[in-house]
Amino acid sequence: LWPDKAPDVAFDVLAELCSSGVPAQLVVVGAGPMEMPLRRRARREQLPVGFVGHVGDRMQLSHMLACADVVVSPGRRETFGLGILEAMACGTPAVVSTHGASSELLRPGAGYAAGSPQGMAMAVRRLVTDRRAHADARVCARRRAEEFSWTPTIAALSRLRSELTGAP
């Protein structure tokens, strides 16, 4: 829960969803310096938010990600989006910021990118109100994540190292 990840924007998205009648709930996974201000905001605005803190157990985290309807990642300075990719690997579609590199992880059907909390709320609403579209998005998200396996990644890094250093 660091400023660079813009967790407060996820709260804006939740507030937008709730005010439009969508029965949404936000589960916040992680910890950081913004936790207490976000807890206070959730209480003050009576937002349906659950804080679970840091989850170090991989199986527990993957189960939580797989059970989520959507993962919202509003960070505007994301350089890759490993958390988004992990969610997609669990079959969970993502709604991300159009800023930063997160939107590059998405392919049609795997989620949406939007530039504002209102746009992100609209994307979440689109994903959760159409059961067929949501089921298709789960499949697309998983397929997209499978494109990022370690074998080609290590091979590409090795090729790059060889090109830069001349080493085999």
GROMACS .gro file of C-alpha atoms in nm:
model
  168
    1LEU     CA    1   0.000   0.000   0.000
    2TRP     CA    2   0.244   0.250  -0.133
    3PRO     CA    3   0.168   0.579  -0.311
    4ASP     CA    4   0.320   0.454  -0.640
    5LYS     CA    5   0.057   0.178  -0.651
    6ALA     CA    6  -0.226   0.435  -0.607
    7PRO     CA    7  -0.442   0.222  -0.379
    8ASP     CA    8  -0.654   0.529  -0.304
    9VAL     CA    9  -0.773   0.518  -0.665
   10ALA     CA   10  -0.905   0.165  -0.606
   11PHE     CA   11  -1.113   0.317  -0.325
   12ASP     CA   12  -1.239   0.581  -0.571
   13VAL     CA   13  -1.338   0.298  -0.806
   14LEU     CA   14  -1.518   0.119  -0.523
   15ALA     CA   15  -1.701   0.436  -0.420
   16GLU     CA   16  -1.812   0.489  -0.781
   17LEU     CA   17  -1.937   0.130  -0.805
   18CYS     CA   18  -2.125   0.150  -0.474
   19SER     CA   19  -2.287   0.483  -0.561
   20SER     CA   20  -2.415   0.334  -0.887
   21GLY     CA   21  -2.574   0.037  -0.709
   22VAL     CA   22  -2.314  -0.230  -0.787
   23PRO     CA   23  -2.280  -0.458  -0.481
   24ALA     CA   24  -1.900  -0.444  -0.488
   25GLN     CA   25  -1.651  -0.522  -0.215
   26LEU     CA   26  -1.279  -0.444  -0.217
   27VAL     CA   27  -1.032  -0.685  -0.061
   28VAL     CA   28  -0.700  -0.513  -0.001
   29VAL     CA   29  -0.400  -0.745  -0.002
   30GLY     CA   30  -0.072  -0.597   0.116
   31ALA     CA   31   0.066  -0.351   0.367
   32GLY     CA   32   0.244  -0.021   0.359
   33PRO     CA   33   0.240   0.341   0.471
   34MET     CA   34  -0.103   0.415   0.322
   35GLU     CA   35  -0.280   0.144   0.521
   36MET     CA   36  -0.401   0.356   0.812
   37PRO     CA   37  -0.526   0.647   0.599
   38LEU     CA   38  -0.709   0.397   0.378
   39ARG     CA   39  -0.863   0.223   0.679
   40ARG     CA   40  -0.984   0.560   0.806
   41ARG     CA   41  -1.129   0.644   0.466
   42ALA     CA   42  -1.312   0.310   0.446
   43ARG     CA   43  -1.468   0.374   0.788
   44ARG     CA   44  -1.550   0.739   0.716
   45GLU     CA   45  -1.712   0.666   0.380
   46GLN     CA   46  -1.861   0.334   0.495
   47LEU     CA   47  -1.699   0.152   0.206
   48PRO     CA   48  -1.713  -0.230   0.201
   49VAL     CA   49  -1.342  -0.295   0.233
   50GLY     CA   50  -1.158  -0.587   0.387
   51PHE     CA   51  -0.789  -0.557   0.474
   52VAL     CA   52  -0.599  -0.886   0.485
   53GLY     CA   53  -0.242  -0.753   0.507
   54HIS     CA   54   0.059  -0.918   0.351
   55VAL     CA   55  -0.004  -1.272   0.228
   56GLY     CA   56   0.323  -1.465   0.214
   57ASP     CA   57   0.179  -1.808   0.147
   58ARG     CA   58   0.173  -1.861  -0.230
   59MET     CA   59  -0.112  -2.109  -0.225
   60GLN     CA   60  -0.326  -1.882  -0.012
   61LEU     CA   61  -0.253  -1.584  -0.236
   62SER     CA   62  -0.326  -1.777  -0.555
   63HIS     CA   63  -0.654  -1.897  -0.404
   64MET     CA   64  -0.750  -1.541  -0.313
   65LEU     CA   65  -0.665  -1.418  -0.662
   66ALA     CA   66  -0.859  -1.701  -0.826
   67CYS     CA   67  -1.165  -1.626  -0.611
   68ALA     CA   68  -1.169  -1.257  -0.703
   69ASP     CA   69  -1.405  -1.143  -0.977
   70VAL     CA   70  -1.163  -0.874  -1.094
   71VAL     CA   71  -0.824  -0.742  -0.987
   72VAL     CA   72  -0.793  -0.364  -0.992
   73SER     CA   73  -0.444  -0.221  -1.027
   74PRO     CA   74  -0.461   0.157  -1.061
   75GLY     CA   75  -0.088   0.235  -1.028
   76ARG     CA   76   0.018   0.499  -1.277
   77ARG     CA   77   0.390   0.418  -1.266
   78GLU     CA   78   0.384   0.041  -1.302
   79THR     CA   79   0.692  -0.077  -1.491
   80PHE     CA   80   0.568  -0.429  -1.558
   81GLY     CA   81   0.279  -0.545  -1.341
   82LEU     CA   82   0.384  -0.877  -1.193
   83GLY     CA   83   0.087  -0.873  -0.954
   84ILE     CA   84  -0.148  -0.827  -1.248
   85LEU     CA   85   0.016  -1.112  -1.435
   86GLU     CA   86  -0.013  -1.334  -1.125
   87ALA     CA   87  -0.386  -1.256  -1.103
   88MET     CA   88  -0.433  -1.331  -1.470
   89ALA     CA   89  -0.246  -1.660  -1.426
   90CYS     CA   90  -0.512  -1.747  -1.168
   91GLY     CA   91  -0.779  -1.674  -1.429
   92THR     CA   92  -0.880  -1.336  -1.291
   93PRO     CA   93  -0.931  -1.050  -1.536
   94ALA     CA   94  -0.769  -0.717  -1.458
   95VAL     CA   95  -0.867  -0.353  -1.471
   96VAL     CA   96  -0.558  -0.136  -1.485
   97SER     CA   97  -0.450   0.222  -1.543
   98THR     CA   98  -0.379   0.337  -1.897
   99HIS     CA   99  -0.063   0.496  -1.757
  100GLY     CA  100   0.249   0.288  -1.705
  101ALA     CA  101   0.316  -0.053  -1.855
  102SER     CA  102   0.029  -0.251  -1.702
  103SER     CA  103  -0.202  -0.204  -1.998
  104GLU     CA  104   0.055  -0.376  -2.220
  105LEU     CA  105  -0.013  -0.701  -2.035
  106LEU     CA  106  -0.377  -0.703  -2.142
  107ARG     CA  107  -0.511  -0.847  -2.462
  108PRO     CA  108  -0.870  -0.815  -2.584
  109GLY     CA  109  -1.094  -1.001  -2.346
  110ALA     CA  110  -0.842  -1.034  -2.059
  111GLY     CA  111  -0.942  -0.708  -1.892
  112TYR     CA  112  -0.957  -0.335  -1.948
  113ALA     CA  113  -0.740  -0.028  -1.909
  114ALA     CA  114  -0.890   0.308  -1.816
  115GLY     CA  115  -0.752   0.650  -1.733
  116SER     CA  116  -0.986   0.752  -1.451
  117PRO     CA  117  -1.163   0.599  -1.151
  118GLN     CA  118  -1.494   0.641  -1.336
  119GLY     CA  119  -1.357   0.457  -1.639
  120MET     CA  120  -1.215   0.183  -1.419
  121ALA     CA  121  -1.550   0.147  -1.242
  122MET     CA  122  -1.724   0.119  -1.578
  123ALA     CA  123  -1.477  -0.155  -1.679
  124VAL     CA  124  -1.533  -0.347  -1.355
  125ARG     CA  125  -1.908  -0.315  -1.399
  126ARG     CA  126  -1.879  -0.445  -1.756
  127LEU     CA  127  -1.685  -0.749  -1.636
  128VAL     CA  128  -1.905  -0.844  -1.344
  129THR     CA  129  -2.254  -0.782  -1.482
  130ASP     CA  130  -2.231  -1.014  -1.783
  131ARG     CA  131  -2.167  -1.370  -1.662
  132ARG     CA  132  -2.076  -1.497  -2.008
  133ALA     CA  133  -1.832  -1.211  -2.071
  134HIS     CA  134  -1.682  -1.266  -1.726
  135ALA     CA  135  -1.630  -1.638  -1.790
  136ASP     CA  136  -1.468  -1.558  -2.125
  137ALA     CA  137  -1.247  -1.293  -1.959
  138ARG     CA  138  -1.123  -1.552  -1.709
  139VAL     CA  139  -1.016  -1.779  -1.994
  140CYS     CA  140  -0.853  -1.493  -2.188
  141ALA     CA  141  -0.668  -1.371  -1.879
  142ARG     CA  142  -0.526  -1.715  -1.810
  143ARG     CA  143  -0.421  -1.765  -2.173
  144ARG     CA  144  -0.251  -1.427  -2.180
  145ALA     CA  145  -0.058  -1.501  -1.861
  146GLU     CA  146   0.061  -1.831  -2.007
  147GLU     CA  147   0.248  -1.631  -2.271
  148PHE     CA  148   0.488  -1.517  -1.998
  149SER     CA  149   0.650  -1.844  -1.896
  150TRP     CA  150   1.001  -1.846  -1.751
  151THR     CA  151   1.158  -2.056  -2.030
  152PRO     CA  152   1.130  -1.793  -2.307
  153THR     CA  153   1.198  -1.514  -2.060
  154ILE     CA  154   1.529  -1.668  -1.950
  155ALA     CA  155   1.621  -1.743  -2.312
  156ALA     CA  156   1.554  -1.381  -2.411
  157LEU     CA  157   1.756  -1.250  -2.116
  158SER     CA  158   2.045  -1.481  -2.207
  159ARG     CA  159   2.037  -1.361  -2.570
  160LEU     CA  160   2.034  -1.000  -2.454
  161ARG     CA  161   2.326  -1.063  -2.217
  162SER     CA  162   2.524  -1.222  -2.500
  163GLU     CA  163   2.452  -0.929  -2.731
  164LEU     CA  164   2.555  -0.673  -2.469
  165THR     CA  165   2.862  -0.845  -2.333
  166GLY     CA  166   2.974  -1.066  -2.618
  167ALA     CA  167   2.967  -1.360  -2.375
  168PRO     CA  168   2.815  -1.690  -2.490
   0.00000   0.00000   0.00000
